mmCIF file of C-alpha atoms in Angstrom:
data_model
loop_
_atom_site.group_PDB
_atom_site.id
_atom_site.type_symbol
_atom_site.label_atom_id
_atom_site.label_comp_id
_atom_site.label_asym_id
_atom_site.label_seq_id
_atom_site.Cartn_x
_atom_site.Cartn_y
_atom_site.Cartn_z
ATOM 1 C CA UNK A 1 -20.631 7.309 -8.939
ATOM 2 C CA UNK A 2 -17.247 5.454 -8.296
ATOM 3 C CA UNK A 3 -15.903 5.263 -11.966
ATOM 4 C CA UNK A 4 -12.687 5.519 -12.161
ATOM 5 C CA UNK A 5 -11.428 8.982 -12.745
ATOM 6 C CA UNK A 6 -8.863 9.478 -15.439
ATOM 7 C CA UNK A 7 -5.574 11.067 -14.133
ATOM 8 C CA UNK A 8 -2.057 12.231 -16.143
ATOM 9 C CA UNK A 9 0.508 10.385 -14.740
ATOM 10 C CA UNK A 10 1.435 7.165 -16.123
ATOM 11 C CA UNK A 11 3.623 5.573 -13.775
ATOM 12 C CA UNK A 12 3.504 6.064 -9.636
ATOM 13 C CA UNK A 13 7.089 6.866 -9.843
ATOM 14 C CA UNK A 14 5.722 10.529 -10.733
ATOM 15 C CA UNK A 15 4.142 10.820 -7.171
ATOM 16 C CA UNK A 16 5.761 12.642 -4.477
ATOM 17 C CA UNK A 17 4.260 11.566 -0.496
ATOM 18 C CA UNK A 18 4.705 12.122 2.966
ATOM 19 C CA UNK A 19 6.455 10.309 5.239
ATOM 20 C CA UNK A 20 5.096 9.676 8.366
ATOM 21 C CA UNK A 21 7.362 12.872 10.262
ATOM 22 C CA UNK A 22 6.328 15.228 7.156
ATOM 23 C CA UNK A 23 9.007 14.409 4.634
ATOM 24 C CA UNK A 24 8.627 15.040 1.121
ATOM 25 C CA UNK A 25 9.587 11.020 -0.599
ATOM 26 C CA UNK A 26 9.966 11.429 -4.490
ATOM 27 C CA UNK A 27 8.352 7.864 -5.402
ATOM 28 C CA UNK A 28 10.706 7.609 -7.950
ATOM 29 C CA UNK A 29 13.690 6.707 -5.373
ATOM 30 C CA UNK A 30 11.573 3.258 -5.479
ATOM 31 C CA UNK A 31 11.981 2.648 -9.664
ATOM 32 C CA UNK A 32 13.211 -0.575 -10.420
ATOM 33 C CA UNK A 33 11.457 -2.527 -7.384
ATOM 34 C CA UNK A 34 8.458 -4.052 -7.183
ATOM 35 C CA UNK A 35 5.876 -2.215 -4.972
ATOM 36 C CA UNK A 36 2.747 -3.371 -2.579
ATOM 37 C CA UNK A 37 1.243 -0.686 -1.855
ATOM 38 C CA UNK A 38 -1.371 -0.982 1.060
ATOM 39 C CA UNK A 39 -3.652 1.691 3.047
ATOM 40 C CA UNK A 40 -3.495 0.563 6.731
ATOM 41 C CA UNK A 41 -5.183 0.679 9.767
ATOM 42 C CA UNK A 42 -4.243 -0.576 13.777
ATOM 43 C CA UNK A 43 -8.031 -1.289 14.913
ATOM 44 C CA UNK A 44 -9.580 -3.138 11.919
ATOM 45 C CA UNK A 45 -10.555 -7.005 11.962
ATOM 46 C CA UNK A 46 -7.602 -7.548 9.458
ATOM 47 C CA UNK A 47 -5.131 -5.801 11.204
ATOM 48 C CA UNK A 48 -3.353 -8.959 12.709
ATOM 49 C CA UNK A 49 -3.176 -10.886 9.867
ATOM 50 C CA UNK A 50 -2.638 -8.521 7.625
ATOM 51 C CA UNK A 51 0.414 -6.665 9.153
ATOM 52 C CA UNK A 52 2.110 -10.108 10.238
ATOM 53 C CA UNK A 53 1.910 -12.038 6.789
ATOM 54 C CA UNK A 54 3.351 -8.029 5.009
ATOM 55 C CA UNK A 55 5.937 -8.168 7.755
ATOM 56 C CA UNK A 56 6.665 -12.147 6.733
ATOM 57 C CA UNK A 57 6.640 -10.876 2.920
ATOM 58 C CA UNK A 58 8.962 -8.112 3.269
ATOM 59 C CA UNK A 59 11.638 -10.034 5.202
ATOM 60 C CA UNK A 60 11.555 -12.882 2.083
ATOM 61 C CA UNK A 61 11.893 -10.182 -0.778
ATOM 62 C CA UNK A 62 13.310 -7.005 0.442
ATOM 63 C CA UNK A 63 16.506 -8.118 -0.714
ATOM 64 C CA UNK A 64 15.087 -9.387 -4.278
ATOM 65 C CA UNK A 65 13.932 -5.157 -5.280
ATOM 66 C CA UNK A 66 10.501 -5.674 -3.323
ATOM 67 C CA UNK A 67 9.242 -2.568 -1.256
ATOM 68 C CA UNK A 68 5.871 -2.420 0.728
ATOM 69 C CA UNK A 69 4.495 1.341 1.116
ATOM 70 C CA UNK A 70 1.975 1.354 3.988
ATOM 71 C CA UNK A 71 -0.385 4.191 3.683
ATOM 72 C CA UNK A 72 -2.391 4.817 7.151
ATOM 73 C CA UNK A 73 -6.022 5.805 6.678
ATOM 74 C CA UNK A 74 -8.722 6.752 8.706
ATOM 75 C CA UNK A 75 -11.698 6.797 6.169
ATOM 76 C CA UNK A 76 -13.320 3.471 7.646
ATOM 77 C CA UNK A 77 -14.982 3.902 10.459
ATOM 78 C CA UNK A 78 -12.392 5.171 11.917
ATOM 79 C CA UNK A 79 -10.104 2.290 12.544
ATOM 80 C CA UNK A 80 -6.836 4.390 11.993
ATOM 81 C CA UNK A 81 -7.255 7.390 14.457
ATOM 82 C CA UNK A 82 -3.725 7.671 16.006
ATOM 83 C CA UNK A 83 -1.072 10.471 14.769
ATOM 84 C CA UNK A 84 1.599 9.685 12.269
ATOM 85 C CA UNK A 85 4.376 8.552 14.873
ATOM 86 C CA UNK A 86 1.607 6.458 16.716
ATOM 87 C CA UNK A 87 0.993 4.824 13.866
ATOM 88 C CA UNK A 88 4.242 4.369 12.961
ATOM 89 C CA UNK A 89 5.369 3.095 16.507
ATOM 90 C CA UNK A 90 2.338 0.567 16.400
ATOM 91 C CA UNK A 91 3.424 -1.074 12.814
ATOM 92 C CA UNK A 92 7.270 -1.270 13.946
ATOM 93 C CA UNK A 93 6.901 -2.143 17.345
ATOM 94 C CA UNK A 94 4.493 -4.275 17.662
ATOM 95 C CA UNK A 95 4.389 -5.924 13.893
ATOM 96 C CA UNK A 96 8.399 -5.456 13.509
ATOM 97 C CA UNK A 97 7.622 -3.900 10.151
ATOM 98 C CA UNK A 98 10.786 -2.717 8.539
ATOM 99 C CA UNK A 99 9.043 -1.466 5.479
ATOM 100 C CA UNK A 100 8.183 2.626 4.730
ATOM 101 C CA UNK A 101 5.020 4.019 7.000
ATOM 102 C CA UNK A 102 4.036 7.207 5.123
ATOM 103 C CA UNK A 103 1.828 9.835 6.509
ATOM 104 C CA UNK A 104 -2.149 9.243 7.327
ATOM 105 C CA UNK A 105 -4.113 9.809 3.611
ATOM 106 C CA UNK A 106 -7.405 9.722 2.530
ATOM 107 C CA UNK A 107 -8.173 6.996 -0.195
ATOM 108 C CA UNK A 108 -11.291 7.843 -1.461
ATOM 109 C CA UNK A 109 -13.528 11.316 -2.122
ATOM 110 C CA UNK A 110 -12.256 14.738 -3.578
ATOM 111 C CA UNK A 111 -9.415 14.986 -1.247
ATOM 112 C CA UNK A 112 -8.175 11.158 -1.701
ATOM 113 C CA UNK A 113 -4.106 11.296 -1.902
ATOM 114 C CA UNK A 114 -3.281 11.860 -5.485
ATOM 115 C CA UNK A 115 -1.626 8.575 -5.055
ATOM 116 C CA UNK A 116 -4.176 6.854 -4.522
ATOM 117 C CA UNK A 117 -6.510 8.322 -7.406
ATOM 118 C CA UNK A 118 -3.489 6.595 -9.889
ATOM 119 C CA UNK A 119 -3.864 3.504 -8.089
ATOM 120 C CA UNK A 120 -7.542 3.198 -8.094
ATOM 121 C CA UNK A 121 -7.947 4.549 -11.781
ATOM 122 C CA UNK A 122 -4.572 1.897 -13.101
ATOM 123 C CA UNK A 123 -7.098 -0.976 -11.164
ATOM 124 C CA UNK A 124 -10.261 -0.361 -10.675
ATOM 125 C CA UNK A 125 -12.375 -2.520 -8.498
ATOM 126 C CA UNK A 126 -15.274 -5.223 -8.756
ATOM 127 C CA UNK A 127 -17.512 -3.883 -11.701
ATOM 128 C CA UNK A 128 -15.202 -0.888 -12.811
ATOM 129 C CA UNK A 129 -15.966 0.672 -8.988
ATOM 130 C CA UNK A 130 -12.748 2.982 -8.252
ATOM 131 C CA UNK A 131 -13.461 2.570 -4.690
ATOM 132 C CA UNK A 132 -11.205 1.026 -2.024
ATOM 133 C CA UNK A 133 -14.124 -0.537 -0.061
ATOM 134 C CA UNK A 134 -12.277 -1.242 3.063
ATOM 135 C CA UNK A 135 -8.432 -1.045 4.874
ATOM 136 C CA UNK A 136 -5.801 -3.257 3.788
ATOM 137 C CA UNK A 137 -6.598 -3.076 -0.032
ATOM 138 C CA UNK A 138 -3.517 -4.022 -1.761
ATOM 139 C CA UNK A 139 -1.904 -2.786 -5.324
ATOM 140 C CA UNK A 140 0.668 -4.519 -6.829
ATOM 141 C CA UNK A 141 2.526 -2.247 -8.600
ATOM 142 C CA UNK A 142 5.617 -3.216 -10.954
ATOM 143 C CA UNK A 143 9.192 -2.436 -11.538
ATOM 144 C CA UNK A 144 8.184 -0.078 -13.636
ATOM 145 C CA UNK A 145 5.358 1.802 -11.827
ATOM 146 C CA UNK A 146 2.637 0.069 -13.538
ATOM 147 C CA UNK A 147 -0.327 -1.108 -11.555
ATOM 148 C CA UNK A 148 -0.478 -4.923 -12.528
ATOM 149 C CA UNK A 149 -2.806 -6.288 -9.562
ATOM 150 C CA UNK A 150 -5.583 -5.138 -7.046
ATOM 151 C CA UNK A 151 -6.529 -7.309 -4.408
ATOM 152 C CA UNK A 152 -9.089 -6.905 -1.383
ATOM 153 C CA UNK A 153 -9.395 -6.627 2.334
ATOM 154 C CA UNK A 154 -9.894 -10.394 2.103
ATOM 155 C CA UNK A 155 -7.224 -11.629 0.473
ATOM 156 C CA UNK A 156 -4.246 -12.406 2.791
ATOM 157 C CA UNK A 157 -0.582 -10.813 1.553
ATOM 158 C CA UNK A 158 0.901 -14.517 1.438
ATOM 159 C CA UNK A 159 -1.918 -15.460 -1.024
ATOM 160 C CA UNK A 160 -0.549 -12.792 -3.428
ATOM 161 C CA UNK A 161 3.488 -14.243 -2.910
ATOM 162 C CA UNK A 162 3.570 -15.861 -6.452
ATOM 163 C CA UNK A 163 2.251 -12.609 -8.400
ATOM 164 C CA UNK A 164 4.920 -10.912 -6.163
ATOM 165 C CA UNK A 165 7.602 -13.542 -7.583
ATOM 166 C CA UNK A 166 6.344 -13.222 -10.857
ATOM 167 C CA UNK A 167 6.945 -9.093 -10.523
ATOM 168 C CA UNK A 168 10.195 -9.419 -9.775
ATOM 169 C CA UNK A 169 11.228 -12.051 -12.160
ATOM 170 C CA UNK A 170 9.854 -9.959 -14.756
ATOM 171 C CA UNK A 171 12.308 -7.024 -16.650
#
């Protein structure tokens, strides 16, 4: 239970998501940058600190071929349970966050965001588990759609600002 499942694709740039109005986004429009990819929530513990310091990250690189995906998800306990423009609204307005909000996914179980299945099977977790265990579980994905990084719930975005360098200096 929780082993990582095996999937085809070998780079995220072979995903296609939604947006947060419906939108079909070819993840491929993002080859060449360095990704974080995050599943978010408004009404979890980490929220604050979590959306500021990603906000604070993506204003440093986003010049520098850096790109944060936020993911909304409502699988823990229910801490993301606005719509897609709510959720959207929340992150820009209130967290200034200039950085894509896609649509709300689910990151674990049979109908997990294929997406997400990549991520969790290029990384898995503490002992092999594919699980995300909570919101705000980060993948640091490079220029070239490889997974290189997973990090936790715990672990602040700033914390992660040197692999992000190291990304980004790498070709």
């Amino acid at each position: 239970m929780g082993a990582a499942e095996s999937v085809p694709e070998t780079s995220i740039h072979e995903f296609t998501v939604k947006d947060c109005n419906g939108k079909e986004v070819s993840l491929e429009t993002y080859k060449g940058k360095v990704l974080l990819v995050v599943n978010v929530a408004s009404k979890c513990g980490f929220t604050e600190v979590n959306y500021t310091q990603l906000t604070e990250l993506y204003r440093k690189y986003r010049d520098k071929d850096f790109e944060i995906l936020a993911f909304p998800c409502n699988q823990f306990l229910r801490q993301e349970p606005g719509s897609n423009q709510q959720i959207k609204d929340f992150a820009c307005t209130r967290f200034k966050a200039e950085y894509p909000v896609f649509q709300k996914v689910r990151v674990n179980g049979p109908d997990a965001a294929p997406v997400y299945k990549f991520l969790k099977a290029s990384k898995p977790g503490l002992f092999g588990s594919a699980r995300v265990k909570w919101n705000f579980t980060k993948f640091l994905v490079d220029k070239n759609g490889k997974v290189v990084e997973r990090y936790g719930t715990s672990t602040a975005p700033m914390s992660i600002e040197k692999d992000i360098q190291k990304a980004l200096d790498e070709e």
